[in-house]
Coordinates of C-alpha atoms and ligand atoms in Angstrom, one line a residue:
M1 CA 43.2 10.2 -50.2
I2 CA 39.8 8.7 -50.4
S3 CA 36.5 10.5 -51.3
V4 CA 34.2 11.5 -48.5
E5 CA 31.5 9.1 -50.1
D6 CA 34.0 6.2 -50.0
A7 CA 35.0 7.0 -46.3
R8 CA 31.3 7.2 -45.3
E9 CA 30.6 3.8 -47.0
R10 CA 33.6 2.2 -45.5
L11 CA 32.7 3.5 -42.1
L12 CA 29.1 2.4 -42.3
A13 CA 30.3 -1.1 -43.3
M14 CA 32.3 -1.2 -40.1
R15 CA 29.6 -0.2 -37.8
P16 CA 28.9 -2.1 -34.5
A17 CA 26.0 -4.5 -34.6
P18 CA 23.0 -2.8 -32.9
R19 CA 22.2 -3.6 -29.3
H20 CA 18.5 -3.4 -28.0
E21 CA 17.4 -1.8 -24.7
T22 CA 13.9 -1.6 -23.1
L23 CA 12.6 1.8 -22.2
P24 CA 9.4 3.2 -20.5
V25 CA 7.0 3.9 -23.3
A26 CA 7.0 7.7 -22.3
E27 CA 10.8 7.7 -23.1
S28 CA 10.7 5.9 -26.4
A29 CA 9.7 8.9 -28.8
G30 CA 12.6 9.5 -31.3
R31 CA 13.8 5.9 -30.9
V32 CA 13.6 3.1 -33.5
P33 CA 11.5 0.1 -32.2
A34 CA 13.3 -3.3 -32.3
E35 CA 10.1 -4.7 -33.8
A36 CA 8.3 -2.9 -36.7
T37 CA 4.9 -4.2 -35.6
V38 CA 2.9 -5.0 -32.3
M39 CA 0.0 -7.2 -32.1
A40 CA -2.8 -5.4 -30.3
P41 CA -3.6 -7.3 -27.1
I42 CA -7.0 -5.6 -26.5
D43 CA -9.7 -3.7 -28.1
V44 CA -9.2 0.1 -28.1
P45 CA -11.4 1.3 -26.6
P46 CA -12.0 -1.8 -24.6
F47 CA -15.8 -1.3 -24.3
A48 CA -18.6 0.8 -26.1
N49 CA -18.8 4.3 -24.6
S50 CA -20.2 7.7 -25.1
A51 CA -18.8 10.3 -27.4
M52 CA -20.7 13.2 -25.7
D53 CA -21.8 14.3 -22.3
G54 CA -25.6 13.7 -22.3
F55 CA -28.2 11.0 -21.9
A56 CA -28.1 7.3 -22.9
V57 CA -31.3 6.3 -24.4
R58 CA -33.1 3.7 -26.7
A59 CA -33.5 5.2 -30.2
A60 CA -36.9 3.7 -30.4
D61 CA -38.1 6.0 -27.6
L62 CA -37.3 9.3 -29.4
P63 CA -38.6 11.9 -29.4
G64 CA -40.3 11.7 -25.9
R65 CA -40.1 12.5 -22.2
L66 CA -38.0 9.7 -20.4
R67 CA -37.6 8.9 -16.8
I68 CA -33.9 9.3 -15.6
I69 CA -32.8 6.1 -13.8
G70 CA -29.3 6.8 -12.9
E71 CA -26.0 7.7 -14.2
S72 CA -22.9 6.3 -16.2
A73 CA -19.8 8.3 -15.2
A74 CA -16.4 7.8 -16.7
G75 CA -14.8 4.9 -14.9
A76 CA -18.0 3.6 -13.4
I77 CA -18.4 -0.2 -12.9
S78 CA -22.0 -0.5 -11.9
L79 CA -24.3 0.7 -14.6
P80 CA -28.0 1.3 -14.6
T81 CA -30.1 -0.7 -17.1
V82 CA -32.0 1.6 -19.6
E83 CA -35.5 0.0 -19.9
P84 CA -37.9 1.3 -22.6
G85 CA -39.1 4.9 -21.6
T86 CA -36.0 5.6 -19.5
A87 CA -32.7 7.3 -19.8
A88 CA -29.4 7.5 -18.0
R89 CA -27.0 10.5 -17.6
I90 CA -23.7 9.8 -19.3
S91 CA -20.4 11.6 -19.5
T92 CA -17.9 11.4 -22.5
G93 CA -15.9 8.2 -22.3
A94 CA -18.4 6.5 -19.9
P95 CA -19.4 2.9 -20.8
M96 CA -22.8 2.6 -22.4
P97 CA -25.3 1.3 -19.9
P98 CA -27.1 -2.0 -20.8
G99 CA -30.2 -1.4 -22.9
A100 CA -29.1 2.0 -24.3
D101 CA -28.1 2.1 -27.8
T102 CA -28.0 5.9 -28.5
I103 CA -26.5 9.1 -27.0
V104 CA -28.4 12.4 -27.0
P105 CA -26.1 15.3 -26.2
I106 CA -27.1 17.6 -23.4
E107 CA -27.6 20.5 -25.8
E108 CA -30.3 18.6 -27.5
A109 CA -32.2 17.7 -24.3
T110 CA -34.2 19.6 -21.7
D111 CA -33.2 18.2 -18.2
A112 CA -36.1 18.4 -15.8
G113 CA -34.4 16.7 -12.9
A114 CA -36.3 13.3 -12.5
E115 CA -37.0 13.4 -16.4
V116 CA -35.6 14.5 -19.6
D117 CA -37.4 16.0 -22.7
I118 CA -35.9 15.1 -25.9
R119 CA -37.4 17.0 -29.0
D120 CA -36.1 15.1 -31.9
A121 CA -35.7 11.5 -33.1
A122 CA -32.1 10.1 -33.6
P123 CA -30.6 7.2 -35.6
Q124 CA -29.7 4.2 -33.5
G125 CA -25.9 4.3 -32.4
R126 CA -25.5 8.1 -32.7
H127 CA -22.5 9.3 -30.7
V128 CA -21.7 5.8 -29.6
R129 CA -18.1 4.7 -29.9
G130 CA -17.9 1.0 -30.5
A131 CA -15.4 -1.2 -28.7
G132 CA -12.3 -1.5 -30.9
H133 CA -13.4 1.3 -33.1
D134 CA -9.7 2.6 -33.0
T135 CA -7.8 -0.6 -32.7
R136 CA -9.1 -4.3 -32.7
A137 CA -7.7 -6.9 -30.4
G138 CA -5.3 -9.2 -32.5
E139 CA -4.8 -6.4 -35.2
T140 CA -1.2 -5.9 -36.3
V141 CA -0.3 -2.2 -35.5
T142 CA 2.6 -0.9 -37.7
L143 CA 4.9 1.4 -35.7
P144 CA 6.6 4.3 -37.4
A145 CA 10.6 4.5 -37.1
P146 CA 11.5 6.6 -35.3
L147 CA 8.6 6.4 -32.9
T148 CA 6.4 9.6 -32.7
P149 CA 4.4 11.1 -29.9
A150 CA 1.2 9.5 -31.5
A151 CA 2.8 6.1 -31.6
V152 CA 3.8 6.3 -28.0
G153 CA 0.1 7.2 -27.3
V154 CA -1.0 4.2 -29.4
L155 CA 1.4 1.8 -27.4
A156 CA 0.1 3.3 -24.2
S157 CA -3.6 3.0 -25.2
L158 CA -2.9 -0.9 -25.9
G159 CA -1.6 -1.1 -22.2
I160 CA 2.1 -1.5 -23.4
G161 CA 4.2 0.0 -20.7
E162 CA 7.7 -0.8 -22.1
V163 CA 9.1 -0.8 -25.5
E164 CA 12.4 -2.5 -26.9
V165 CA 14.3 -0.1 -29.1
L166 CA 17.7 0.0 -30.7
A167 CA 20.2 1.2 -28.1
R168 CA 22.2 4.5 -28.5
P169 CA 25.9 3.6 -29.0
R170 CA 28.2 4.6 -26.3
V171 CA 30.8 6.9 -28.0
A172 CA 34.0 7.5 -26.1
V173 CA 35.5 10.9 -26.7
L174 CA 39.3 11.3 -26.2
S175 CA 40.8 14.5 -26.8
S176 CA 44.6 14.7 -27.1
G177 CA 47.3 17.5 -27.0
E178 CA 49.9 18.7 -24.6
E179 CA 48.7 22.3 -25.0
L180 CA 45.0 21.9 -23.9
T181 CA 43.4 23.1 -20.7
D182 CA 39.9 22.4 -19.5
P183 CA 37.6 25.5 -19.9
G184 CA 36.6 26.9 -16.5
T185 CA 40.2 26.6 -15.2
P186 CA 43.1 29.2 -15.7
L187 CA 44.9 29.1 -18.9
A188 CA 48.7 28.2 -18.6
P189 CA 51.3 29.9 -20.9
G190 CA 51.4 28.3 -24.3
H191 CA 48.1 26.6 -23.8
I192 CA 44.6 26.9 -25.3
Y193 CA 41.4 25.7 -24.0
D194 CA 40.1 22.4 -25.1
A195 CA 37.3 23.2 -27.5
N196 CA 36.8 19.7 -29.0
A197 CA 36.0 17.6 -26.1
P198 CA 32.8 19.6 -25.3
A199 CA 32.0 20.4 -28.9
L200 CA 32.3 16.6 -29.8
V201 CA 30.2 15.5 -26.7
A202 CA 27.5 17.9 -28.0
A203 CA 27.6 16.7 -31.5
I204 CA 27.6 13.0 -30.5
S205 CA 24.5 13.5 -28.2
E206 CA 22.9 15.6 -31.1
A207 CA 23.5 12.6 -33.6
G208 CA 21.9 10.2 -31.1
G209 CA 25.0 8.6 -29.4
V210 CA 25.8 8.5 -25.7
P211 CA 29.1 10.4 -25.2
I212 CA 31.6 9.1 -22.6
L213 CA 34.0 11.8 -22.0
L214 CA 37.5 10.2 -21.2
P215 CA 40.5 11.9 -19.5
R216 CA 42.5 13.9 -22.0
I217 CA 45.8 12.5 -23.1
G218 CA 49.1 14.2 -23.8
D219 CA 51.3 13.8 -26.8
D220 CA 53.0 10.7 -25.5
P221 CA 52.8 7.4 -27.4
A222 CA 52.3 5.2 -24.2
A223 CA 49.6 7.3 -22.9
V224 CA 47.9 7.3 -26.3
A225 CA 48.2 3.4 -26.5
A226 CA 46.9 3.1 -23.0
A227 CA 44.0 5.5 -23.4
L228 CA 42.8 3.7 -26.6
T229 CA 43.1 0.3 -25.0
A230 CA 40.9 1.5 -22.1
A231 CA 38.4 3.2 -24.4
V232 CA 37.5 0.1 -26.4
E233 CA 36.5 -1.6 -23.2
V234 CA 33.8 0.9 -22.4
A235 CA 32.6 2.0 -25.7
D236 CA 30.9 1.0 -29.0
L237 CA 32.8 3.6 -30.9
V238 CA 35.9 5.7 -29.9
V239 CA 36.4 9.3 -31.4
T240 CA 39.8 10.9 -30.8
S241 CA 40.7 14.5 -31.5
G242 CA 44.2 15.6 -32.5
G243 CA 47.4 13.8 -33.1
V244 CA 46.7 12.2 -36.5
S245 CA 48.6 14.5 -38.7
V246 CA 52.4 14.1 -39.7
G247 CA 53.9 16.1 -36.9
A248 CA 56.6 14.4 -34.6
H249 CA 53.9 14.5 -31.8
D250 CA 51.1 12.8 -33.6
H251 CA 50.8 9.4 -32.2
V252 CA 47.2 8.4 -32.6
R253 CA 47.9 6.7 -36.2
D254 CA 50.8 4.8 -34.9
A255 CA 48.9 3.5 -31.9
L256 CA 46.1 2.3 -34.2
S257 CA 48.5 0.4 -36.4
R258 CA 50.3 -1.2 -33.5
L259 CA 47.3 -2.1 -31.4
G260 CA 44.9 -2.9 -34.1
R261 CA 44.4 -2.0 -37.6
L262 CA 44.7 1.5 -39.5
D263 CA 41.9 1.1 -42.2
F264 CA 42.4 4.4 -43.9
W265 CA 43.9 7.9 -43.4
R266 CA 43.3 11.1 -45.2
I267 CA 40.2 12.1 -46.9
A268 CA 39.7 14.4 -49.9
M269 CA 37.9 16.9 -47.9
Q270 CA 38.5 20.4 -46.8
P271 CA 38.6 21.0 -43.8
G272 CA 39.3 17.5 -42.4
K273 CA 41.9 15.9 -44.6
P274 CA 44.0 14.1 -41.9
L275 CA 41.2 11.8 -40.6
A276 CA 42.4 8.3 -39.5
V277 CA 40.0 5.2 -39.2
G278 CA 40.7 1.9 -37.8
E279 CA 39.9 -0.7 -35.3
I280 CA 41.1 -2.0 -32.1
E281 CA 39.7 -5.3 -30.8
G282 CA 36.7 -4.9 -33.2
T283 CA 35.9 -1.4 -32.1
V284 CA 36.0 1.5 -34.6
I285 CA 38.3 4.2 -33.8
I286 CA 37.8 7.5 -35.5
G287 CA 40.9 9.8 -35.2
L288 CA 39.7 13.3 -35.9
P289 CA 42.1 16.1 -36.9
G290 CA 42.7 18.5 -34.0
N291 CA 41.5 21.7 -35.7
P292 CA 38.2 22.4 -34.2
V293 CA 36.4 23.1 -37.5
S294 CA 37.9 20.0 -39.1
A295 CA 36.9 17.8 -36.0
L296 CA 33.3 19.1 -36.2
V297 CA 32.9 19.0 -39.9
V298 CA 34.3 15.4 -40.1
T299 CA 31.9 14.6 -37.2
E300 CA 28.9 16.0 -39.2
L301 CA 29.8 14.3 -42.5
L302 CA 31.0 10.8 -41.2
V303 CA 30.4 10.2 -37.5
R304 CA 26.8 11.5 -37.4
P305 CA 25.7 9.1 -40.3
L306 CA 27.5 6.3 -38.4
I307 CA 25.7 6.8 -35.1
R308 CA 22.3 7.2 -36.9
A309 CA 23.0 3.8 -38.8
V310 CA 23.5 2.2 -35.3
I311 CA 20.4 3.5 -33.9
G312 CA 18.3 2.5 -37.0
L313 CA 18.0 5.9 -38.7
G314 CA 19.2 6.3 -42.2
G315 CA 21.2 9.2 -43.8
D316 CA 22.5 12.4 -41.9
G317 CA 18.9 13.4 -40.6
R318 CA 19.6 16.9 -42.2
A319 CA 17.7 19.0 -44.7
H320 CA 19.7 19.5 -48.0
V321 CA 19.2 22.5 -50.2
R322 CA 20.7 23.9 -53.5
A323 CA 22.1 27.3 -52.6
I324 CA 23.7 29.8 -55.0
L325 CA 27.1 30.8 -53.8
D326 CA 27.3 34.7 -53.6
E327 CA 30.9 35.0 -54.0
E328 CA 33.9 33.1 -55.4
A329 CA 35.6 30.8 -52.8
S330 CA 39.0 29.6 -53.2
K331 CA 39.6 25.8 -52.4
D332 CA 42.1 22.9 -52.9
P333 CA 41.1 21.6 -56.4
E334 CA 41.7 17.8 -55.1
R335 CA 39.4 18.0 -52.2
A336 CA 35.7 18.6 -51.6
A337 CA 35.3 21.9 -49.8
Y338 CA 32.6 22.4 -47.2
L339 CA 32.1 26.1 -46.8
R340 CA 30.6 27.5 -43.6
V341 CA 27.8 29.6 -45.1
A342 CA 25.0 31.9 -44.0
L343 CA 21.7 31.1 -46.1
R344 CA 19.0 33.4 -47.1
Q345 CA 16.0 32.9 -49.2
T346 CA 15.6 34.9 -52.4
D347 CA 13.3 35.1 -55.3
A348 CA 15.7 32.7 -57.1
G349 CA 15.9 30.3 -54.3
W350 CA 18.4 29.9 -51.4
A351 CA 21.6 32.0 -51.5
A352 CA 24.7 31.3 -49.5
S353 CA 27.5 33.7 -48.4
P354 CA 30.6 32.8 -46.1
A355 CA 29.6 33.1 -42.6
G356 CA 33.0 34.2 -41.5
G357 CA 36.7 33.1 -41.8
Q358 CA 37.0 29.7 -43.6
L359 CA 40.1 28.4 -41.9
S360 CA 40.0 25.3 -40.0
S361 CA 41.0 27.0 -36.9
Q362 CA 38.1 29.7 -37.2
L363 CA 35.4 28.0 -35.2
Q364 CA 33.3 31.1 -35.1
A365 CA 32.2 30.9 -38.6
L366 CA 31.0 27.4 -38.1
A367 CA 29.0 28.6 -35.2
A368 CA 27.7 31.3 -37.1
A369 CA 26.8 29.2 -40.2
D370 CA 23.4 27.9 -41.4
G371 CA 24.9 25.3 -43.5
L372 CA 27.9 23.6 -45.1
L373 CA 28.0 24.3 -48.8
A374 CA 29.8 21.4 -50.6
V375 CA 32.0 22.4 -53.6
P376 CA 33.0 19.0 -55.0
A377 CA 36.5 17.6 -55.5
G378 CA 37.8 18.3 -58.9
E379 CA 36.5 21.9 -58.9
P380 CA 39.2 24.5 -58.8
A381 CA 37.1 26.9 -56.7
G382 CA 33.5 27.6 -55.5
R383 CA 32.0 29.9 -58.3
A384 CA 29.8 33.0 -57.7
G385 CA 26.3 32.4 -59.2
V386 CA 26.5 28.6 -59.2
A387 CA 24.1 26.4 -57.0
Y388 CA 25.7 23.8 -54.7
D389 CA 24.3 21.1 -52.4
T390 CA 24.2 22.6 -49.0
I391 CA 23.6 20.8 -45.6
V392 CA 21.4 22.7 -43.4
L393 CA 22.7 22.7 -39.9
R394 CA 19.8 24.3 -38.1
D395 CA 16.0 23.6 -37.8
Ligands
AMP1 P1 46.7 18.3 -34.2 O1 45.6 17.6 -35.0 O2 46.9 17.7 -32.8 O3 48.0 18.6 -35.0 O4 46.2 19.8 -33.9 C1 45.9 20.7 -34.8 C2 45.6 22.1 -34.4 O5 44.3 21.9 -33.6 C3 46.5 22.6 -33.3 O6 46.5 23.9 -33.6 C4 46.0 22.2 -32.1 O7 46.4 23.2 -31.1 C5 44.6 22.5 -32.3 N1 43.8 21.4 -31.4 C6 44.0 20.2 -31.2 N2 43.1 19.7 -30.3 C7 42.3 20.7 -29.9 C8 41.2 20.9 -29.1 N3 40.8 19.8 -28.3 N4 40.7 22.1 -28.8 C9 41.1 23.2 -29.6 N5 42.1 23.1 -30.5 C10 42.7 21.8 -30.6
MG2 MG1 48.4 18.0 -31.3

């Protein structure tokens, strides 16, 4: 058995090389740009304009009564020239007319139709937004990773319509088990519904991957081999569920060894011990245990960081808190236990209590859990009153 940390490191070292894709700028938020900076091709704003609705004037004429000679509206191309003693109406964002150097807001002027009365003097340049006052042409603009809505706005303001980002990996999902039936169809005798295929598709999307759900396979060595061979053709990563344990009908590990390479098998974690990881034709295969809680907890701890690394994001993207366990929890001393817990805030900090049954077949407790509380390998039990690192699963 290897530790969860070792397994994560080994998996990260096996990760596929990132691909790039080009996206419309409006779809790029949350994605990591292929280049960390862009060179501004233009000034933003491209021309001096008014920060207020009001009158464009010459500061030297103020205070005074000025003749209105026309208007500069937003988007206008032909502009009146403001000569001494005159003013132009102007709207926010409209270009400064030639000759004008200052804006007087509507509220500070009395509009008499053909003329305008301005009571007070104003410093030159007041309420004028200079060309490039946000970004200068030629300036190096550093982009946040991942891109935020504000960064999308900056790129758009520079006239950039498409961005190159790290592509989301295609992750094939292959559920296996003779006993499985698709939800939404009648349940045959001795069958259970396939919970893992839909749950894994959801977890992979949530982590930033593009799930590709492939047809389910039975517990047949030839079918398992054929499905894995086909999966590596269409995906950057392959995730299988079931068939990795020691039963007579568990064929995924064997297929891995025969078609490619089995890198490691069995992780010192609870749930999730019989995880098998290997490669076929350079594509990483992650053989998840079939028990639904095991499959999802391994996905959380190992597949999610792997997907995030491929799209240029570090870590697991989760908040971690120290939470004090309410009650004693039994565990295998050799393995790290990930308890499905409900979290609540107390005066002493976060407190955690089991969110329901902790067996790897009891999926309801995982659905109800706010977090996964990690009791390290080597400890005989989770102890009441002790604080443990807890992965927060919800926003
Ligand atoms: P296995 O890893 O194939 O030995 O499966 C372990 C347990 O998980 C068995 O009880 C299976 O019936 C169950 N199981 C396997 N695959 C799924 C699945 N896709 N959905 C729900 N339960 C499953
Ligand atoms: Mg099975």
